[in-house]
Amino acid sequence: MPGSRTGKPPVQGASRRPRPAAGPPSESPVQRFYGRARKAWDRPLTAYYLILGGSVLIIVLGLVMVYSASQITALQMSLPGSYFFRKQLLAAVIGGLLLFAASRMPVKLHRALAYPILAAAVFLMALVQVPGIGMTVNGNQNWISLGGSFQVQPSEFGKLALVLWGADLIARKQEKRLLTQWKHMLVPLVPVTFLLLGLIMLGGDMGTTIILTAILFGLLWLAGAPTRLFAGVLTIATLIGGVLIKTSPHRLARLNCIAATDSGPNDMCWQAVHGIYALASGGLFGSGLGASVEKWGQLPEAHTDFIFAVTGEELGLAGTLSVLALFAALGYAGIRVAGRTEDPFVRYAAGGVTTWITAQAVINIGAVLGLLPIAGVPLPLFSYGGSALLPTMFAIGLLIAFARDEPAARAALAMRQPRFGRKRAGDPVPGKRPTGAPRRWNTMRRRASTARSSGER
């Protein structure tokens, strides 16, 4: 046997182990977390859970803050400390019934309700201007007394009417392929919107007119209005708004209070400045629930238009960012529903509701932060006011119904097993799993993967 180079005989039976094939690099924990989060985010029921969970959290947190912010105001009016909270809670219960009803209605019924709701809103807004029926609150005549301490603001229901009617109108014109002509794009959508705006401006409510104008622009944008047409309507609305602001010293004073750090002559910027004081004194985690100082008569409308400032003072930056995150999630879910549907009415209605809630939240929070003029609009689902809460909760029910109606979401919901009540036909015997049946821990995404005709990725 020949020797090796070292003079030692070779080792018998020793063989080198083959090196393992180079596989893909292992993912970092951050990459794995991102991948799982993205899969969860793309599930069919994500929009449904975001809308339902986000709106419920906003309403519950709003009830807590209404109770905290309104106690001093109620006591100053010789009322029980929980007076405004009880009224808001009653409105939330009624709104919950409306939300549930809207979430269970079929799309055809929503479309059928568009014209009756519009007619009722126009009638009530015209009734506001009748002497002896309309009421003036904070300088605006936009209220109708229902007896006792209950009033209703019909202009709030005008937002819902414009969304439903406008979505139905544009959807019918799209089905007939009429949206390529500019006259069908504008008529009768713009004239009817201007009718609503005129009835609201007769009462002096500039804030609600801004929201209705935002809804109009949102519907035109979703309908694919040309840039020239869109710019023309925007220019006309801007000119009208500029004239209304210029001819009203009160509105002009509000415009001059943007980013104000001093109350100014005659304390015309008192509310804006004290809203900033409330936010600045909150710090990171706030002074504690119920411990606000500004609500003791320093900050006007602490439980309505400026409830976000009290939230910042009592819950701090963490509380305000939580509210912003909830509204951002609600807005994203609404855009997702509008973008993934194949029904034109659902697309326009979901886009209109999302525009309404998002624009109103931006205007309210921007005014509290001193970035926008004070428009006198409440924070949706959060501020005190049953007239604003009821139509908004019905609109949330619309989004929930649309989110449930997606083909992939419908299939995912159909695959759920009922926990209570009578079993479905063909359900397996409890405790036994049929041969070949999928295991129960399969994800909802895997179950509904074959039913994604609505654009699910």
C-alpha positions as MATLAB code, in Angstrom:
seq = 'MPGSRTGKPPVQGASRRPRPAAGPPSESPVQRFYGRARKAWDRPLTAYYLILGGSVLIIVLGLVMVYSASQITALQMSLPGSYFFRKQLLAAVIGGLLLFAASRMPVKLHRALAYPILAAAVFLMALVQVPGIGMTVNGNQNWISLGGSFQVQPSEFGKLALVLWGADLIARKQEKRLLTQWKHMLVPLVPVTFLLLGLIMLGGDMGTTIILTAILFGLLWLAGAPTRLFAGVLTIATLIGGVLIKTSPHRLARLNCIAATDSGPNDMCWQAVHGIYALASGGLFGSGLGASVEKWGQLPEAHTDFIFAVTGEELGLAGTLSVLALFAALGYAGIRVAGRTEDPFVRYAAGGVTTWITAQAVINIGAVLGLLPIAGVPLPLFSYGGSALLPTMFAIGLLIAFARDEPAARAALAMRQPRFGRKRAGDPVPGKRPTGAPRRWNTMRRRASTARSSGER';
ca = [
       0.000    0.000    0.000;
       1.530    3.270   -0.977;
       2.062    5.758    1.823;
       0.871    9.303    1.986;
       3.052   12.365    1.657;
       3.523   12.465    5.406;
       4.717    8.893    5.467;
       1.627    7.668    7.323;
      -0.753    5.177    5.811;
      -4.109    6.663    4.768;
      -7.043    6.213    7.149;
      -9.307    3.455    5.943;
     -13.080    3.943    5.904;
     -12.936    7.698    6.516;
     -15.071    9.685    4.114;
     -15.793   13.338    4.015;
     -19.360   14.390    4.711;
     -20.904   16.361    1.904;
     -21.441   20.008    2.694;
     -25.090   21.022    2.990;
     -26.416   22.946    0.052;
     -26.536   26.679    0.570;
     -30.123   27.629    1.302;
     -31.835   31.004    1.448;
     -30.574   33.329    4.170;
     -32.598   33.136    7.337;
     -35.014   35.992    7.902;
     -34.462   38.379   10.743;
     -37.145   38.714   13.431;
     -38.062   42.101   12.014;
     -38.593   40.640    8.542;
     -40.682   37.789    9.932;
     -42.809   40.228   11.925;
     -43.257   42.438    8.864;
     -44.256   39.453    6.733;
     -46.822   38.248    9.240;
     -48.204   41.757    9.717;
     -48.545   42.200    5.970;
     -50.387   38.892    5.620;
     -52.745   39.864    8.432;
     -53.232   43.296    6.853;
     -54.222   41.747    3.498;
     -56.845   39.401    4.907;
     -60.358   39.778    3.510;
     -61.897   40.960    6.787;
     -59.253   43.555    7.668;
     -61.357   46.517    6.499;
     -64.412   45.139    8.302;
     -62.569   44.835   11.621;
     -60.890   48.241   11.233;
     -64.174   50.030   10.608;
     -66.093   48.230   13.343;
     -63.321   48.268   15.961;
     -62.044   51.759   15.179;
     -65.478   53.385   15.266;
     -66.455   51.628   18.506;
     -63.225   52.715   20.194;
     -63.693   56.312   19.051;
     -67.279   56.371   20.341;
     -66.368   54.831   23.720;
     -63.401   57.154   24.221;
     -65.585   60.056   23.133;
     -68.189   59.194   25.767;
     -65.488   59.179   28.445;
     -64.130   62.544   27.330;
     -67.610   64.076   27.004;
     -68.311   63.099   30.605;
     -65.000   64.575   31.749;
     -65.154   67.771   29.681;
     -68.818   68.631   30.253;
     -69.130   68.333   34.026;
     -68.087   71.907   34.817;
     -70.245   73.335   32.035;
     -73.257   71.427   33.339;
     -72.680   72.582   36.916;
     -72.313   76.189   35.756;
     -75.739   75.847   34.101;
     -77.208   74.483   37.391;
     -77.558   71.029   35.851;
     -76.369   67.631   37.109;
     -72.726   66.905   36.315;
     -73.657   63.915   34.139;
     -76.340   65.800   32.163;
     -74.503   66.031   28.835;
     -73.030   62.556   29.236;
     -76.475   60.985   29.662;
     -77.779   62.720   26.551;
     -74.737   61.612   24.570;
     -75.100   58.052   25.859;
     -78.750   58.001   24.757;
     -77.732   59.256   21.322;
     -75.009   56.583   21.139;
     -77.537   53.839   21.956;
     -79.939   55.077   19.264;
     -77.019   55.471   16.891;
     -75.956   51.903   17.640;
     -79.374   50.696   16.500;
     -79.045   52.762   13.317;
     -75.534   51.408   12.747;
     -76.729   47.820   13.134;
     -79.691   48.402   10.829;
     -77.521   50.060    8.159;
     -74.915   47.302    8.359;
     -77.598   44.661    7.665;
     -79.404   46.455    4.839;
     -78.769   45.291    1.280;
     -77.270   47.743   -1.177;
     -80.572   48.036   -3.074;
     -82.319   49.285    0.046;
     -79.604   51.887    0.642;
     -80.113   53.147   -2.885;
     -83.878   53.208   -2.396;
     -83.476   55.372    0.723;
     -81.400   58.009   -1.080;
     -84.271   60.124   -2.433;
     -86.498   59.973    0.701;
     -83.568   61.004    2.936;
     -82.675   63.863    0.579;
     -86.276   65.101    0.455;
     -86.602   64.931    4.254;
     -83.297   66.779    4.752;
     -84.290   69.593    2.343;
     -87.706   69.929    3.996;
     -86.252   70.115    7.514;
     -83.530   72.586    6.498;
     -86.173   74.805    4.926;
     -88.317   74.425    8.052;
     -85.465   75.810   10.137;
     -85.913   79.215    8.495;
     -89.593   79.422    9.435;
     -90.037   81.917   12.317;
     -91.133   80.237   15.506;
     -89.783   76.810   14.458;
     -86.094   77.369   13.893;
     -83.813   77.954   16.869;
     -80.641   80.017   17.119;
     -77.668   78.410   18.888;
     -74.311   80.230   19.122;
     -75.386   82.718   16.477;
     -76.455   80.087   13.896;
     -80.109   79.385   13.131;
     -79.824   75.736   12.157;
     -81.783   73.950   14.873;
     -85.329   72.697   15.461;
     -86.658   72.112   18.965;
     -88.113   68.662   19.680;
     -89.467   69.652   23.070;
     -87.712   69.957   26.389;
     -83.941   70.026   26.119;
     -83.767   68.115   22.834;
     -82.962   69.812   19.542;
     -82.067   68.490   16.114;
     -79.766   70.030   13.501;
     -81.106   69.035   10.050;
     -77.928   70.126    8.253;
     -76.097   67.178    9.828;
     -78.494   64.811    8.069;
     -77.873   66.755    4.861;
     -74.365   65.247    4.771;
     -75.762   61.721    4.770;
     -78.389   62.694    2.194;
     -75.772   64.124   -0.174;
     -73.595   61.018    0.104;
     -76.404   58.533   -0.609;
     -78.166   60.560   -3.285;
     -74.966   61.657   -5.001;
     -73.590   58.104   -5.052;
     -76.824   56.724   -6.497;
     -77.003   59.481   -9.126;
     -73.426   59.059  -10.339;
     -73.701   55.259  -10.308;
     -76.822   55.335  -12.514;
     -75.148   57.734  -14.931;
     -72.063   55.536  -15.065;
     -74.209   52.504  -15.862;
     -75.679   54.478  -18.788;
     -72.194   55.724  -19.803;
     -73.138   59.390  -19.460;
     -70.222   60.546  -17.317;
     -68.120   61.332  -20.405;
     -70.258   64.444  -20.926;
     -69.549   67.329  -18.565;
     -73.201   68.380  -18.288;
     -74.149   64.938  -16.961;
     -71.204   65.105  -14.573;
     -72.438   68.380  -13.059;
     -76.215   68.345  -13.450;
     -78.125   67.838  -11.202;
     -75.369   67.026   -8.651;
     -73.898   70.521   -8.361;
     -77.234   72.460   -8.391;
     -78.728   70.228   -5.672;
     -75.554   70.580   -3.585;
     -75.710   74.365   -3.961;
     -79.362   74.210   -2.826;
     -78.278   72.422    0.351;
     -75.419   74.878    0.829;
     -77.755   77.832    0.398;
     -80.217   76.529    2.979;
     -77.374   75.994    5.444;
     -75.809   79.404    4.824;
     -79.160   81.083    5.486;
     -78.575   80.004    9.069;
     -74.950   81.159    9.042;
     -73.274   77.737    9.490;
     -70.037   78.057    7.530;
     -68.474   74.901    8.968;
     -71.144   72.518    7.661;
     -70.987   74.102    4.211;
     -67.270   73.323    4.082;
     -67.965   69.662    4.841;
     -70.678   69.426    2.164;
     -68.338   71.065   -0.337;
     -65.655   68.496    0.524;
     -68.181   65.685   -0.065;
     -69.065   67.202   -3.463;
     -65.404   67.355   -4.478;
     -64.881   63.790   -3.282;
     -67.772   62.511   -5.412;
     -66.555   64.419   -8.481;
     -63.020   63.117   -8.007;
     -64.240   59.517   -7.667;
     -66.394   59.953  -10.773;
     -63.289   60.900  -12.748;
     -64.080   64.560  -13.346;
     -61.593   66.208  -15.742;
     -59.037   68.509  -14.230;
     -60.534   71.588  -15.911;
     -64.021   70.783  -14.642;
     -62.760   69.993  -11.163;
     -60.686   73.180  -11.071;
     -63.647   75.245  -12.291;
     -65.962   74.015   -9.534;
     -63.186   74.503   -6.985;
     -62.585   78.064   -8.192;
     -66.278   78.955   -7.956;
     -66.545   77.481   -4.456;
     -63.399   79.341   -3.354;
     -64.717   82.657   -4.662;
     -68.071   82.190   -2.938;
     -66.328   81.211    0.301;
     -64.024   84.213    0.067;
     -66.961   86.592   -0.356;
     -68.797   85.050    2.607;
     -65.703   85.365    4.810;
     -64.908   88.905    3.659;
     -68.420   90.166    4.330;
     -68.567   88.713    7.849;
     -66.371   90.298   10.547;
     -66.862   87.230   12.759;
     -65.538   84.824   10.110;
     -62.706   87.192    9.210;
     -61.674   87.327   12.874;
     -61.539   83.531   12.976;
     -59.290   83.537    9.935;
     -56.958   85.988   11.664;
     -56.653   83.679   14.695;
     -54.674   81.021   12.846;
     -51.474   80.267   14.804;
     -52.362   82.993   17.327;
     -50.398   83.056   20.575;
     -52.228   86.017   22.103;
     -55.920   86.626   22.682;
     -55.744   89.864   20.749;
     -58.027   92.896   21.035;
     -61.394   92.158   22.639;
     -60.175   88.585   23.247;
     -61.274   87.582   19.751;
     -58.739   84.700   19.719;
     -59.486   83.568   23.280;
     -60.776   80.117   22.283;
     -57.924   79.362   19.886;
     -55.233   80.434   22.360;
     -56.668   78.490   25.293;
     -56.981   75.420   23.107;
     -53.223   75.617   22.561;
     -52.717   76.143   26.301;
     -54.657   72.941   27.023;
     -52.592   70.897   24.572;
     -49.307   72.379   25.785;
     -50.002   71.603   29.442;
     -50.817   67.940   28.775;
     -47.264   66.748   28.243;
     -46.579   63.183   27.228;
     -49.234   61.336   29.243;
     -51.453   64.205   30.398;
     -52.535   65.502   33.773;
     -54.948   62.629   34.331;
     -58.536   61.904   33.399;
     -60.797   64.609   34.845;
     -57.883   66.854   35.892;
     -58.151   69.425   33.111;
     -57.788   73.047   34.192;
     -58.924   74.743   30.972;
     -62.416   73.221   31.143;
     -63.108   75.272   34.318;
     -64.568   78.118   32.281;
     -61.386   79.114   30.412;
     -61.965   77.062   27.247;
     -65.310   77.657   25.480;
     -67.073   74.630   23.932;
     -64.782   72.234   25.790;
     -67.109   69.254   25.259;
     -68.039   69.972   21.621;
     -65.720   71.700   19.135;
     -62.646   71.730   21.400;
     -62.921   68.327   23.055;
     -59.656   67.332   21.353;
     -57.873   70.034   23.380;
     -59.249   68.620   26.646;
     -58.177   65.162   25.497;
     -54.643   66.451   24.984;
     -54.596   68.077   28.412;
     -55.896   65.041   30.302;
     -54.439   62.166   28.246;
     -51.397   63.919   26.822;
     -49.633   63.265   23.560;
     -50.301   59.538   23.897;
     -54.060   60.132   24.002;
     -54.160   62.519   21.059;
     -51.971   60.244   18.918;
     -54.283   57.344   19.751;
     -57.276   59.346   18.504;
     -55.394   60.288   15.336;
     -54.416   56.646   14.761;
     -58.038   55.516   15.093;
     -59.227   58.083   12.549;
     -56.352   57.162   10.218;
     -57.316   53.475   10.423;
     -60.952   54.352    9.760;
     -59.986   56.456    6.750;
     -57.707   53.740    5.356;
     -60.413   51.113    5.713;
     -62.938   53.324    3.908;
     -60.513   53.905    1.028;
     -59.812   50.175    0.873;
     -63.526   49.354    0.635;
     -64.032   51.970   -2.091;
     -61.006   50.762   -4.048;
     -61.716   47.028   -4.017;
     -65.377   46.940   -4.934;
     -66.852   46.448   -8.382;
     -70.198   48.087   -7.551;
     -70.208   51.770   -8.632;
     -72.682   52.808   -5.925;
     -70.602   51.165   -3.199;
     -67.474   52.879   -4.506;
     -69.032   56.347   -4.520;
     -70.907   55.936   -1.230;
     -67.863   54.542    0.599;
     -65.677   57.282   -0.843;
     -68.216   59.947    0.108;
     -68.502   58.719    3.705;
     -64.719   58.499    4.027;
     -64.318   62.021    2.641;
     -66.979   63.325    5.039;
     -65.492   61.817    8.213;
     -61.862   62.460    7.279;
     -62.407   66.065    6.168;
     -64.431   66.888    9.275;
     -61.811   65.350   11.561;
     -59.000   67.242    9.805;
     -60.873   70.561   10.021;
     -61.730   70.104   13.708;
     -58.263   68.943   14.789;
     -56.548   71.530   12.568;
     -58.560   74.301   14.244;
     -57.642   73.052   17.721;
     -53.963   72.922   16.753;
     -54.133   76.465   15.389;
     -53.400   75.372   11.814;
     -56.863   76.130   10.399;
     -59.569   78.682   11.220;
     -62.184   77.642   13.748;
     -65.081   76.345   11.652;
     -67.376   75.222   14.467;
     -67.626   71.597   13.373;
     -67.522   68.752   15.927;
     -65.045   65.894   15.901;
     -66.944   62.982   14.280;
     -68.106   60.212   16.657;
     -66.195   61.947   19.466;
     -67.647   65.352   20.310;
     -70.894   65.947   22.157;
     -73.964   66.274   19.936;
     -76.631   63.750   19.052;
     -77.522   65.452   15.761;
     -73.978   64.861   14.524;
     -73.599   61.402   16.066;
     -76.733   59.740   14.629;
     -76.105   60.276   10.876;
     -72.398   59.567   11.326;
     -73.089   56.212   12.982;
     -75.534   55.356   10.192;
     -72.752   56.185    7.723;
     -70.386   53.874    9.624;
     -73.039   51.164    9.260;
     -72.893   51.767    5.497;
     -69.138   51.165    5.470;
     -69.574   47.990    7.529;
     -72.216   46.697    5.131;
     -69.976   47.446    2.148;
     -66.970   45.786    3.811;
     -69.025   42.655    4.527;
     -70.297   42.589    0.939;
     -66.896   42.088   -0.675;
     -66.756   38.618   -2.303;
     -63.659   37.556   -0.350;
     -65.085   38.886    2.921;
     -68.409   37.185    2.220;
     -66.639   33.876    1.660;
     -64.581   34.329    4.834;
     -67.682   35.037    6.887;
     -69.499   32.065    5.352;
     -66.686   29.714    6.419;
     -67.101   30.619   10.075;
     -68.619   27.989   12.337;
     -71.514   29.189   14.532;
     -70.620   29.111   18.202;
     -74.161   29.170   19.508;
     -77.574   28.148   18.273;
     -78.570   25.538   15.744;
     -75.866   23.917   13.665;
     -75.781   24.282    9.937;
     -76.782   21.400    7.744;
     -73.830   19.142    7.107;
     -71.869   20.267   10.142;
     -69.705   17.474   11.623;
     -70.534   15.816   14.908;
     -68.893   17.630   17.851;
     -65.592   16.055   18.801;
     -65.127   14.293   15.471;
     -63.398   15.516   12.362;
     -64.409   14.031    9.013;
     -61.691   12.426    6.956;
     -60.027   14.952    4.708;
     -61.630   17.950    6.441;
     -59.331   20.955    6.934;
     -58.042   21.576   10.396;
     -59.696   24.379   12.349;
     -56.532   26.417   12.746;
     -56.326   27.138    9.023;
     -56.269   30.895    8.605;
     -59.164   32.854    7.187;
     -56.918   34.007    4.370;
     -56.219   30.415    3.322;
     -59.883   29.475    3.464;
     -61.068   32.356    1.308;
     -58.186   32.369   -1.170;
     -60.354   30.966   -3.959;
     -63.018   33.665   -3.686;
     -60.962   36.788   -4.364;
     -62.647   38.252   -7.386;
     -62.821   41.689   -5.745;
     -59.127   42.516   -6.120;
     -57.750   40.861   -2.950;
     -54.033   40.295   -3.216;
];
